[in-house]
Coordinates of C-alpha atoms in Angstrom, one line a residue:
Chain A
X143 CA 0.0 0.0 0.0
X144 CA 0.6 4.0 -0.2
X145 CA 0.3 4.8 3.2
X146 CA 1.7 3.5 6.5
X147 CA -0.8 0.7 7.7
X148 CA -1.2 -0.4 11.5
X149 CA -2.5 -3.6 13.3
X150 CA -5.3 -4.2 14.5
X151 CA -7.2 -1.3 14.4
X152 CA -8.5 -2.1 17.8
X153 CA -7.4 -4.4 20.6
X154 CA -9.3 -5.0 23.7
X155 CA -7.4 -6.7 26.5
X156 CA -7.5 -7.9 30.2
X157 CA -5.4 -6.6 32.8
X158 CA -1.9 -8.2 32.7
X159 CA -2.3 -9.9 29.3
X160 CA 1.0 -8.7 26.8
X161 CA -0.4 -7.1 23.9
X162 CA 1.3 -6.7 20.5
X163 CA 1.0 -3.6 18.1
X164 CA 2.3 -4.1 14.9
X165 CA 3.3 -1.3 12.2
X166 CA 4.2 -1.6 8.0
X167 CA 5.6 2.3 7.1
X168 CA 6.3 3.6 3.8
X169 CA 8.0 1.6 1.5
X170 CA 11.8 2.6 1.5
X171 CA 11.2 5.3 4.8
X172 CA 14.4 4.6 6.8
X173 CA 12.4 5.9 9.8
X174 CA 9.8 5.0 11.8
X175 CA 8.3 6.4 14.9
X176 CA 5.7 5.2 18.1
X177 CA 3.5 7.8 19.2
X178 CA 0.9 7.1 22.3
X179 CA -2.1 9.6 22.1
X180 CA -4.1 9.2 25.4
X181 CA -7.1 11.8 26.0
X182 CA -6.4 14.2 27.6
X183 CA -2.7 14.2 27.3
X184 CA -2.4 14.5 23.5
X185 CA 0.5 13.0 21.6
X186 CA 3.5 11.9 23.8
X187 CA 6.5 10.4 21.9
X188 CA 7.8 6.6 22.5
X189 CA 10.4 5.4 20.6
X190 CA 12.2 6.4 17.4
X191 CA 13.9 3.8 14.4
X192 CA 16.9 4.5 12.0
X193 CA 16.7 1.6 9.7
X194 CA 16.7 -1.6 12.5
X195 CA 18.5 0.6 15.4
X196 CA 16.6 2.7 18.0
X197 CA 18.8 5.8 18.5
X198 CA 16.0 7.5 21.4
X199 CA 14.3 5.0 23.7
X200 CA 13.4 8.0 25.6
X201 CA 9.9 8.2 25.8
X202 CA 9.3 4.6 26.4
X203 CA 7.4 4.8 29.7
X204 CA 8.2 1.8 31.9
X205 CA 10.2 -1.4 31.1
X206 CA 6.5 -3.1 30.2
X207 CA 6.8 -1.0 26.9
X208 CA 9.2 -2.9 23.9
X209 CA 9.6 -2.7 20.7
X210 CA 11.4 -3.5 17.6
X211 CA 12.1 -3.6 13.9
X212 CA 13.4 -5.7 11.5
X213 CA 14.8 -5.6 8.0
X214 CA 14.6 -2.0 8.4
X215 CA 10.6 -2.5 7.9
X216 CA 7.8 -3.4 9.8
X217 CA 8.1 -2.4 13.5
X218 CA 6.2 -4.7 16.6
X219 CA 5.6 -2.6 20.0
X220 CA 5.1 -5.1 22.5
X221 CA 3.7 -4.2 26.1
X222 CA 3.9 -6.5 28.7
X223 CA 1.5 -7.2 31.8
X224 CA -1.1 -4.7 30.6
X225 CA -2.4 -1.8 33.0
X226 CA -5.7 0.0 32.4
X227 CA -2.9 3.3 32.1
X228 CA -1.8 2.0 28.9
X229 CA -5.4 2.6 27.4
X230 CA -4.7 5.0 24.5
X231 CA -4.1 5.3 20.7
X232 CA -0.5 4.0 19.7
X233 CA 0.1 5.9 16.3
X234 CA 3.1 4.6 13.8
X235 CA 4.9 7.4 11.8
X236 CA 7.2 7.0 9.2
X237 CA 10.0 9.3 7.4
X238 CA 12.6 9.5 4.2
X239 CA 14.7 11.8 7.0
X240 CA 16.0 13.7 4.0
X241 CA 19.4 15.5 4.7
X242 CA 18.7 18.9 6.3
X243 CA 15.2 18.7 5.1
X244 CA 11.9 19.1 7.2
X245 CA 11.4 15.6 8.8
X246 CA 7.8 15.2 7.2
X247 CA 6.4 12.1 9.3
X248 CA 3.3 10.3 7.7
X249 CA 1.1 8.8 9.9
X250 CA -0.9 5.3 10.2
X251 CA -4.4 4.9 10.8
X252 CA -3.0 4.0 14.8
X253 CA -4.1 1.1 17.1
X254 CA -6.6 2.0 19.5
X255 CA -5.8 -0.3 22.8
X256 CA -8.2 -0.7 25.5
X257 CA -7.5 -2.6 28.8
X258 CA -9.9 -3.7 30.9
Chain B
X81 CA 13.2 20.9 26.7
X82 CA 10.9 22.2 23.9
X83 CA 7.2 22.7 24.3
X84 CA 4.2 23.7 22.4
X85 CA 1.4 25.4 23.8
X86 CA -2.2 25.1 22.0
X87 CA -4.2 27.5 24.1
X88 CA -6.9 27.0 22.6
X89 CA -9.3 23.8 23.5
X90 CA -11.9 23.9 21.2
X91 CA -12.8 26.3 18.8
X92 CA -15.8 27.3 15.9
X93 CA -16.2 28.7 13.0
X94 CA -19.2 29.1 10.9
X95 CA -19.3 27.5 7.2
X96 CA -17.5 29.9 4.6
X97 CA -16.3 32.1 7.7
X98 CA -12.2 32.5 8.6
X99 CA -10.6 30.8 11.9
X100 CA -7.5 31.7 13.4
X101 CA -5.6 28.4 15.8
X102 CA -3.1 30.0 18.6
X103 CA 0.2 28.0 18.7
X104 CA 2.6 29.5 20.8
X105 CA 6.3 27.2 21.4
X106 CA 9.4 27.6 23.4
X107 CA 12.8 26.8 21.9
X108 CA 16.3 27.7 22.5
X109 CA 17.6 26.2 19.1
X110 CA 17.8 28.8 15.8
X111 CA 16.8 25.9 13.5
X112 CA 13.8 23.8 13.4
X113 CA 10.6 23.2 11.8
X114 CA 6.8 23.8 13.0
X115 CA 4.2 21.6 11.5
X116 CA -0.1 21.6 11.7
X117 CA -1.4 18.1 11.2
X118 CA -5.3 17.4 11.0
X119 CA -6.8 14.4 12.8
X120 CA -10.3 13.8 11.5
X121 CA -12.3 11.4 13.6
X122 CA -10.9 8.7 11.5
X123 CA -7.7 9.4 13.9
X124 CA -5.2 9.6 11.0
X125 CA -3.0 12.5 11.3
X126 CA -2.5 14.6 8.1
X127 CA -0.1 17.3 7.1
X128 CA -1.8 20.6 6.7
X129 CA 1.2 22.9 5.9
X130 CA 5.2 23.5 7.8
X131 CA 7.1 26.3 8.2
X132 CA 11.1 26.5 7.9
X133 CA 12.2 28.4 10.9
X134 CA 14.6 30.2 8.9
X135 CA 12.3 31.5 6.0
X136 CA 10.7 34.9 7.2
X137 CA 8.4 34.0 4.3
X138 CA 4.4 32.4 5.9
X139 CA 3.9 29.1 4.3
X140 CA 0.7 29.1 2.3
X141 CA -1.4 25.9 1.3
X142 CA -4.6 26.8 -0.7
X143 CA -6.9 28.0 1.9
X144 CA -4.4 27.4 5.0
X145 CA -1.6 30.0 5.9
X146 CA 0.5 30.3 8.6
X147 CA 1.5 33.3 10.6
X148 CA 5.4 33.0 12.0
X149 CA 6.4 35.2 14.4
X150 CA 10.0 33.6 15.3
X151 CA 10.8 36.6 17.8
X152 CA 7.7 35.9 19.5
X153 CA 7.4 31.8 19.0
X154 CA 3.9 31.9 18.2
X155 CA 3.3 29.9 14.5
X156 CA -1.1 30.4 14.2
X157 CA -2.8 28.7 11.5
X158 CA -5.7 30.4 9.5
X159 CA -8.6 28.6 7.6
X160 CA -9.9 30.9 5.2
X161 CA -13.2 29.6 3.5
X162 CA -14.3 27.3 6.0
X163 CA -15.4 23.6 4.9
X164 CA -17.3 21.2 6.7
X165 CA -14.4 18.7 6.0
X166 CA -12.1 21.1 8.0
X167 CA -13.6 19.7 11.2
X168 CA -11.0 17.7 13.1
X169 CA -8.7 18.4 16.0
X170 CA -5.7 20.2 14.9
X171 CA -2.1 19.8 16.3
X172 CA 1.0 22.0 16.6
X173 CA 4.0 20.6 16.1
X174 CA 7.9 21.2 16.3
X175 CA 11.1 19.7 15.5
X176 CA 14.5 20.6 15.8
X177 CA 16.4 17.7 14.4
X178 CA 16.2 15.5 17.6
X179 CA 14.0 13.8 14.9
X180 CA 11.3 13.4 17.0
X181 CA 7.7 15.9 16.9
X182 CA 6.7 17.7 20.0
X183 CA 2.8 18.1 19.6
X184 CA 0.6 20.2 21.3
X185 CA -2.7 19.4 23.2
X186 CA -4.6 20.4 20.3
X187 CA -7.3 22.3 19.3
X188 CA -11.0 20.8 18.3
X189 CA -12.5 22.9 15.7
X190 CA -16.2 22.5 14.6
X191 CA -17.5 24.0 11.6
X192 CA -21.0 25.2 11.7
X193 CA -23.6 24.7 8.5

């Protein structure tokens, strides 16, 4: 496809179950980026992807959250032992990063996660 | 660290009519880049129109503009000729070359019939 495409769409869960987000960006975008939108707190960053490496973990809030990405492709965020806190949108973003150029990220559709 | 301010909660604008969306930031770096996305209720986020920090010129994008006051760090967005489509939430962004966008709160605007 065109776009950058995210999986599932939506995902209810229990508390403590591990949940797995997965995200396909732009064909031939070296970078790829997890947002989490949660109401109320609008769109915090998570983690950020130069080809298969993750240069800024920083936003990554706990040691629940993982993720990774491989053949410099589609990207999995995993989050272990659920908490209702983690109820939010999880939007992909990818990017050409073009030398010295605006970093124009193109967004996915996003996963919207509910735990119960 | 960098932070964008949307002061602006919700706003509305009546079909045809012109809306202004406050975006104030705060920055210590020169260089850097502010962005609007949309997010319709469909949740995907879609680039309005940027603005290179170091042009003095406002970026124009059919009926969006921008105003860019650097001195001041405010980077508003104006609707001219308001469409029913134009209803989403509406997000101020920045980016500095940390690579990573620092959104706003965001603004939800409603267009009236």
């Amino acid at each position: 496809g065109a776009g950058v495409s995210q999986s599932p769409s939506n995902k209810v869960t229990e508390k403590g179950k591990d949940v797995e987000l997965r995200c396909d960006p732009i064909s031939g975008h070296t970078a790829l980026y997890w947002y989490r939108q949660s109401l109320g707190q609008g769109l915090e960053f998570l983690i950020y992807f130069q080809g298969n490496s993750a240069p800024d973990k920083s936003g990554l809030p706990s040691d629940r959250f993982s993720a990774e990405r491989t053949g410099g492709s589609v990207s999995t965020l995993t989050i272990q032992r659920t908490q209702q806190e983690d109820s939010a949108v999880y939007l992909c973003a990818s990017s050409s990063l073009l030398a010295g150029g605006p970093n124009e990220q193109f967004f996915g559709p996003g996963t919207r996660l509910t735990v119960l | 660290a960098q932070t964008v301010t949307q002061s602006q909660p919700e706003m509305s604008v009546q079909e045809a009519e012109t809306v202004t969306l406050s975006c104030t930031y705060d920055t210590s770096e020169s260089d850097y880049y502010l962005f609007w996305y949309k997010q319709p209720p469909s949740r995907q986020m879609i680039l309005v129109i940027r603005q290179e920090a170091y042009k003095q010129q406002n970026a124009t994008e059919n009926r969006f503009s921008v105003n860019f006051q650097k001195a001041a760090k405010s980077f508003s967005l104006k609707i001219s000729d308001s469409q029913l489509g134009d209803a989403a939430m509406y997000f101020c962004a920045y980016e500095d070359g940390s690579e990573k966008l620092v959104f706003g709160k965001g603004t939800k605007l409603t267009v009236n019939p």
